[in-house]
Structure formats: C-alpha cells, structure tokens
Amino acid sequence: AQSVAQPEDQVNVAEGNPLTVKCTYSVSGNPYLFWYVQYPNRGLQFLLKYITGDNLVKGSYGFEAEFNKSQTSFHLKKPSALVSDSALYFCAVRDPMYTGTASKLTFGTGTRLQVTL
Amino acid sequence: DGGITQSPKYLFRKEGQNVTLSCEQNLNHDAMYWYRQDPGQGLRLIYYSQIVNDFQKGDIAEGYSVSREKKESFPLTVTSAQKNPTAFYLCASRGGTSTYEQYFGPGTRLTVT
C-alpha cells in the first residue's frame, strides 16, 4: 500500500531564509506526487505536482520541489521565505499501479510552517 | 477554493441527529471526494464518486452516506452511527482522466455535542 511520511510536525524559519519541508513516500513503481497548502479554516490549495520528467518541479507562489527516486523523497523548497507562507503543508501520493479512474490520493499528516520576522 | 462551494462553513448539531453537508462544483469535473480532517491525522478519505449515480467507500466510510444524483453535487450525510463526528470536512473534485490533482472546497467544520 502507498504511504507518505512528513517527519516534521513543525518547521520554523526566519523571513528571507530558505525553507525546506520534507516528504518521503512509499509506493510500488514510479509515484505521482503532490504538495498542497492549507491556511487556517480553509480548504487545501494545490501547489505543484511531479508526474514524470524533470526532477525539479516549480509551482505556485515561488515554491518548488525536488523528486529524488533513490531517497524516495519529494521535499518542498523555497529560496526566500515570507511571513505569509506560514501555513500547514501536505504532501500526497497517488499509486501509479492503481488502475481505477478515481485518482485516489494518500496524504501525509501535514507540516506546520512558521515564518517569523 | 474557487469553483467548489461547501455550505455551511460552521455547523452545530446535537448527538443523535443526522446532518447533511453540501458540496457543489461548477468545474464540470467528473470525480468528487469527501475527506475528514482531524488534528495531526492529515486527510482521510470517506467516499468518492467517479461519475453520476456511482460512488465507492473510502477508508473511513462507516457512519457516513453520500449520493451523486447530479454531476455538480455530492452531499455527505453524517449519521448518528458515526461515533466521533466532530471534525473538519473537505470536499474535492478532479477533472479529466489525465489530471491527477484534486481541487478542494473551503470546508465545513462540524461540531456535535
């Protein structure tokens, strides 16, 4: 069965510094990977995805993520953090072996990013 | 959140009452999903529907029911059989078969006392 791990409950970073939010996955075959962001009392917003191709994926709001097959990781990064980036971030994976059309995703437990001045 | 609406934003019910959460989308998406979010547990799939008049149980379907009579609508009923119904409920939808990401509504926070 597929699974996603976000090893850090919270990440703290100063504004202007680079940030990394970690995600590791476990699936059979090549995964489809996603990052979402959630602001308080709101739904999830899609940031970026990796399906195939270049290992470095660029997404919304200046975020990017690096797919590393050997380390089974898909870490979210941003070169310079903003206070407004403070939110809850979720990594998700779709099992490529799943043959149905429903595109079921498995989500991690989330990492809270706190950016301070 | 654009294109997917959930109502109401906050809902309060007494224990033992059934309650229905609304989810509507105007994105012309075929697939729709219901998730439950609890602190520290991420999102868990309750039900999903790939097309009208068809739906499947997710990982935590017990105590919930759904219907999909129209493409745009996928209401979720939280029944009195759900042992711990207080949670944040999120509806999502997905476009064509080549699009894998899901798009989420703003959520409904249900409190049962």
Short mmCIF file of C-alpha atoms in Angstrom, two decimals:
data_model
loop_
_atom_site.label_atom_id
_atom_site.label_comp_id
_atom_site.label_asym_id
_atom_site.label_seq_id
_atom_site.Cartn_x
_atom_site.Cartn_y
_atom_site.Cartn_z
CA ALA A 1 0.00 0.00 0.00
CA GLN A 2 1.15 3.52 -0.67
CA SER A 3 2.14 5.84 2.14
CA VAL A 4 3.56 9.28 2.73
CA ALA A 5 5.60 10.50 5.69
CA GLN A 6 6.16 14.07 6.76
CA PRO A 7 8.70 13.66 9.54
CA GLU A 8 8.44 17.18 10.96
CA ASP A 9 5.30 18.41 12.69
CA GLN A 10 6.58 21.98 12.52
CA VAL A 11 9.29 23.88 10.70
CA ASN A 12 10.43 27.30 11.87
CA VAL A 13 12.31 29.68 9.61
CA ALA A 14 13.14 33.37 9.57
CA GLU A 15 11.76 35.53 6.78
CA GLY A 16 14.20 35.77 3.92
CA ASN A 17 15.86 32.44 4.69
CA PRO A 18 15.40 29.36 2.53
CA LEU A 19 12.86 26.80 3.67
CA THR A 20 12.51 23.05 3.22
CA VAL A 21 9.52 20.91 4.16
CA LYS A 22 10.31 17.22 3.98
CA CYS A 23 8.28 14.40 2.47
CA THR A 24 9.14 10.76 1.87
CA TYR A 25 6.94 8.22 0.17
CA SER A 26 6.47 4.51 -0.30
CA VAL A 27 4.77 3.11 -3.40
CA SER A 28 5.40 0.37 -5.89
CA GLY A 29 6.67 1.79 -9.16
CA ASN A 30 7.09 5.44 -10.03
CA PRO A 31 4.89 7.70 -7.90
CA TYR A 32 2.74 10.68 -8.71
CA LEU A 33 3.48 13.27 -6.01
CA PHE A 34 1.72 16.45 -4.92
CA TRP A 35 2.08 19.33 -2.49
CA TYR A 36 -0.83 21.28 -1.05
CA VAL A 37 -1.02 24.24 1.33
CA GLN A 38 -3.79 24.96 3.84
CA TYR A 39 -4.39 28.28 5.55
CA PRO A 40 -6.40 28.33 8.81
CA ASN A 41 -10.02 27.19 8.41
CA ARG A 42 -9.65 26.93 4.64
CA GLY A 43 -9.53 24.16 2.09
CA LEU A 44 -6.33 22.83 0.57
CA GLN A 45 -4.72 24.69 -2.31
CA PHE A 46 -2.74 22.80 -4.93
CA LEU A 47 0.90 23.96 -5.16
CA LEU A 48 2.67 21.58 -7.54
CA LYS A 49 2.97 18.02 -8.77
CA TYR A 50 5.50 15.55 -10.11
CA ILE A 51 4.29 13.01 -12.62
CA THR A 52 7.30 12.45 -14.83
CA GLY A 53 10.19 14.36 -16.38
CA ASP A 54 12.46 16.92 -14.72
CA ASN A 55 13.13 16.11 -11.08
CA LEU A 56 12.82 19.77 -10.09
CA VAL A 57 9.24 20.92 -10.27
CA LYS A 58 8.21 24.57 -9.99
CA GLY A 59 4.84 25.56 -8.60
CA SER A 60 2.76 28.41 -7.27
CA TYR A 61 3.96 31.26 -5.02
CA GLY A 62 7.66 30.61 -5.73
CA PHE A 63 7.65 27.08 -4.33
CA GLU A 64 9.49 24.20 -5.92
CA ALA A 65 10.02 20.56 -5.08
CA GLU A 66 12.74 18.07 -5.87
CA PHE A 67 11.91 14.47 -6.67
CA ASN A 68 14.63 12.07 -5.55
CA LYS A 69 13.92 8.50 -6.54
CA SER A 70 16.88 6.93 -4.74
CA GLN A 71 15.90 8.58 -1.46
CA THR A 72 12.14 8.25 -2.13
CA SER A 73 11.73 11.89 -1.25
CA PHE A 74 9.85 14.91 -2.58
CA HIS A 75 10.91 17.86 -0.44
CA LEU A 76 9.22 21.23 -0.84
CA LYS A 77 11.54 24.23 -1.04
CA LYS A 78 11.52 27.98 -1.38
CA PRO A 79 14.64 30.14 -1.70
CA SER A 80 13.35 33.00 0.44
CA ALA A 81 10.52 32.52 2.95
CA LEU A 82 7.79 35.07 3.60
CA VAL A 83 5.71 35.52 6.74
CA SER A 84 2.68 34.94 4.53
CA ASP A 85 3.97 31.42 3.75
CA SER A 86 3.07 30.39 7.29
CA ALA A 87 0.52 27.60 6.88
CA LEU A 88 0.01 23.84 7.00
CA TYR A 89 1.61 21.92 4.16
CA PHE A 90 0.55 18.47 2.96
CA CYS A 91 2.38 16.03 0.74
CA ALA A 92 0.30 13.46 -1.16
CA VAL A 93 0.94 10.47 -3.39
CA ARG A 94 -1.07 8.61 -6.00
CA ASP A 95 -0.25 4.99 -6.52
CA PRO A 96 0.67 4.60 -10.22
CA MET A 97 -0.34 0.95 -10.05
CA TYR A 98 -3.91 1.94 -9.25
CA THR A 99 -5.95 1.19 -12.35
CA GLY A 100 -9.16 2.96 -11.45
CA THR A 101 -10.05 6.41 -12.70
CA ALA A 102 -10.79 7.92 -9.30
CA SER A 103 -7.18 9.06 -8.74
CA LYS A 104 -7.20 8.36 -5.02
CA LEU A 105 -4.53 10.28 -3.13
CA THR A 106 -2.89 9.37 0.16
CA PHE A 107 -1.97 12.39 2.27
CA GLY A 108 0.72 12.90 4.86
CA THR A 109 -0.14 14.21 8.31
CA GLY A 110 0.98 17.72 7.46
CA THR A 111 3.82 20.05 8.48
CA ARG A 112 3.14 23.41 10.01
CA LEU A 113 5.46 26.09 8.62
CA GLN A 114 6.05 29.11 10.83
CA VAL A 115 7.91 32.02 9.27
CA THR A 116 8.92 34.81 11.62
CA LEU A 117 10.36 38.29 11.14
CA ASP B 1 -11.10 27.30 -3.44
CA GLY B 2 -12.81 28.72 -6.50
CA GLY B 3 -15.34 26.54 -8.27
CA ILE B 4 -16.19 24.31 -5.31
CA THR B 5 -18.54 25.53 -2.62
CA GLN B 6 -19.35 23.93 0.68
CA SER B 7 -22.07 25.03 3.00
CA PRO B 8 -22.42 25.89 5.72
CA LYS B 9 -18.94 26.87 6.94
CA TYR B 10 -19.80 26.02 10.54
CA LEU B 11 -22.43 23.50 11.64
CA PHE B 12 -23.55 22.56 15.12
CA ARG B 13 -25.68 19.53 15.92
CA LYS B 14 -26.83 17.56 18.90
CA GLU B 15 -25.68 13.99 19.31
CA GLY B 16 -28.05 11.51 17.69
CA GLN B 17 -29.07 13.77 14.81
CA ASN B 18 -28.21 13.15 11.19
CA VAL B 19 -26.71 16.11 9.34
CA THR B 20 -26.08 16.72 5.65
CA LEU B 21 -23.12 18.70 4.34
CA SER B 22 -23.41 20.32 0.94
CA CYS B 23 -20.77 20.26 -1.81
CA GLU B 24 -21.32 21.86 -5.21
CA GLN B 25 -18.86 22.35 -8.07
CA ASN B 26 -19.15 24.28 -11.32
CA LEU B 27 -15.90 22.96 -12.81
CA ASN B 28 -17.59 20.23 -14.85
CA HIS B 29 -15.46 17.66 -13.03
CA ASP B 30 -16.46 14.02 -13.11
CA ALA B 31 -14.84 12.82 -9.90
CA MET B 32 -15.68 14.11 -6.43
CA TYR B 33 -14.38 13.21 -2.99
CA TRP B 34 -15.13 13.69 0.70
CA TYR B 35 -12.36 13.83 3.28
CA ARG B 36 -12.31 14.20 7.01
CA GLN B 37 -9.52 16.19 8.66
CA ASP B 38 -8.58 15.78 12.31
CA PRO B 39 -5.60 17.47 14.01
CA GLY B 40 -2.39 15.52 13.50
CA GLN B 41 -4.01 12.90 11.26
CA GLY B 42 -3.98 14.51 7.86
CA LEU B 43 -6.85 13.85 5.49
CA ARG B 44 -8.77 10.59 5.42
CA LEU B 45 -10.99 9.59 2.52
CA ILE B 46 -14.65 8.96 3.38
CA TYR B 47 -16.33 8.43 0.00
CA TYR B 48 -15.61 9.17 -3.62
CA SER B 49 -17.56 9.23 -6.84
CA GLN B 50 -16.22 8.88 -10.36
CA ILE B 51 -19.46 9.56 -12.22
CA VAL B 52 -23.11 10.39 -11.57
CA ASN B 53 -25.08 7.68 -9.76
CA ASP B 54 -21.90 5.87 -8.74
CA PHE B 55 -19.84 6.12 -5.57
CA GLN B 56 -17.43 3.98 -3.54
CA LYS B 57 -16.44 3.78 0.09
CA GLY B 58 -13.13 5.23 1.11
CA ASP B 59 -11.06 4.35 4.12
CA ILE B 60 -13.47 5.54 6.83
CA ALA B 61 -16.99 5.24 5.38
CA GLU B 62 -18.71 3.82 8.47
CA GLY B 63 -21.36 6.19 9.79
CA TYR B 64 -21.48 8.25 6.59
CA SER B 65 -23.59 8.16 3.43
CA VAL B 66 -23.49 10.02 0.11
CA SER B 67 -25.45 10.47 -3.09
CA ARG B 68 -24.49 11.61 -6.57
CA GLU B 69 -27.66 12.43 -8.45
CA LYS B 70 -26.13 15.34 -10.35
CA LYS B 71 -22.65 15.90 -11.68
CA GLU B 72 -22.35 19.18 -9.79
CA SER B 73 -23.45 17.93 -6.38
CA PHE B 74 -22.07 15.37 -3.90
CA PRO B 75 -23.75 15.79 -0.48
CA LEU B 76 -22.43 13.93 2.57
CA THR B 77 -24.71 12.80 5.40
CA VAL B 78 -23.15 12.24 8.78
CA THR B 79 -25.42 9.79 10.53
CA SER B 80 -25.97 9.17 14.21
CA ALA B 81 -23.97 5.95 13.77
CA GLN B 82 -20.75 7.93 13.34
CA LYS B 83 -19.11 7.63 16.73
CA ASN B 84 -16.93 10.73 16.59
CA PRO B 85 -18.41 13.14 14.02
CA THR B 86 -16.83 16.38 15.20
CA ALA B 87 -14.24 17.26 12.53
CA PHE B 88 -13.42 19.47 9.57
CA TYR B 89 -14.92 18.05 6.37
CA LEU B 90 -13.43 18.77 2.96
CA CYS B 91 -14.93 18.15 -0.45
CA ALA B 92 -12.75 17.91 -3.55
CA SER B 93 -13.12 17.31 -7.26
CA ARG B 94 -10.90 16.28 -10.13
CA GLY B 95 -11.01 16.99 -13.85
CA GLY B 96 -10.30 14.63 -16.74
CA THR B 97 -8.55 11.27 -16.58
CA SER B 98 -5.17 12.87 -17.36
CA THR B 99 -5.41 15.32 -14.49
CA TYR B 100 -4.43 13.74 -11.21
CA GLU B 101 -4.57 16.61 -8.75
CA GLN B 102 -7.70 17.31 -6.78
CA TYR B 103 -9.17 20.73 -6.06
CA PHE B 104 -10.71 21.44 -2.69
CA GLY B 105 -13.63 23.41 -1.35
CA PRO B 106 -13.32 25.68 1.71
CA GLY B 107 -14.54 23.02 4.15
CA THR B 108 -17.29 22.66 6.75
CA ARG B 109 -16.47 22.47 10.44
CA LEU B 110 -18.98 20.20 12.15
CA THR B 111 -19.35 20.23 15.91
CA VAL B 112 -21.57 17.64 17.57
CA THR B 113 -22.34 17.95 21.28
#
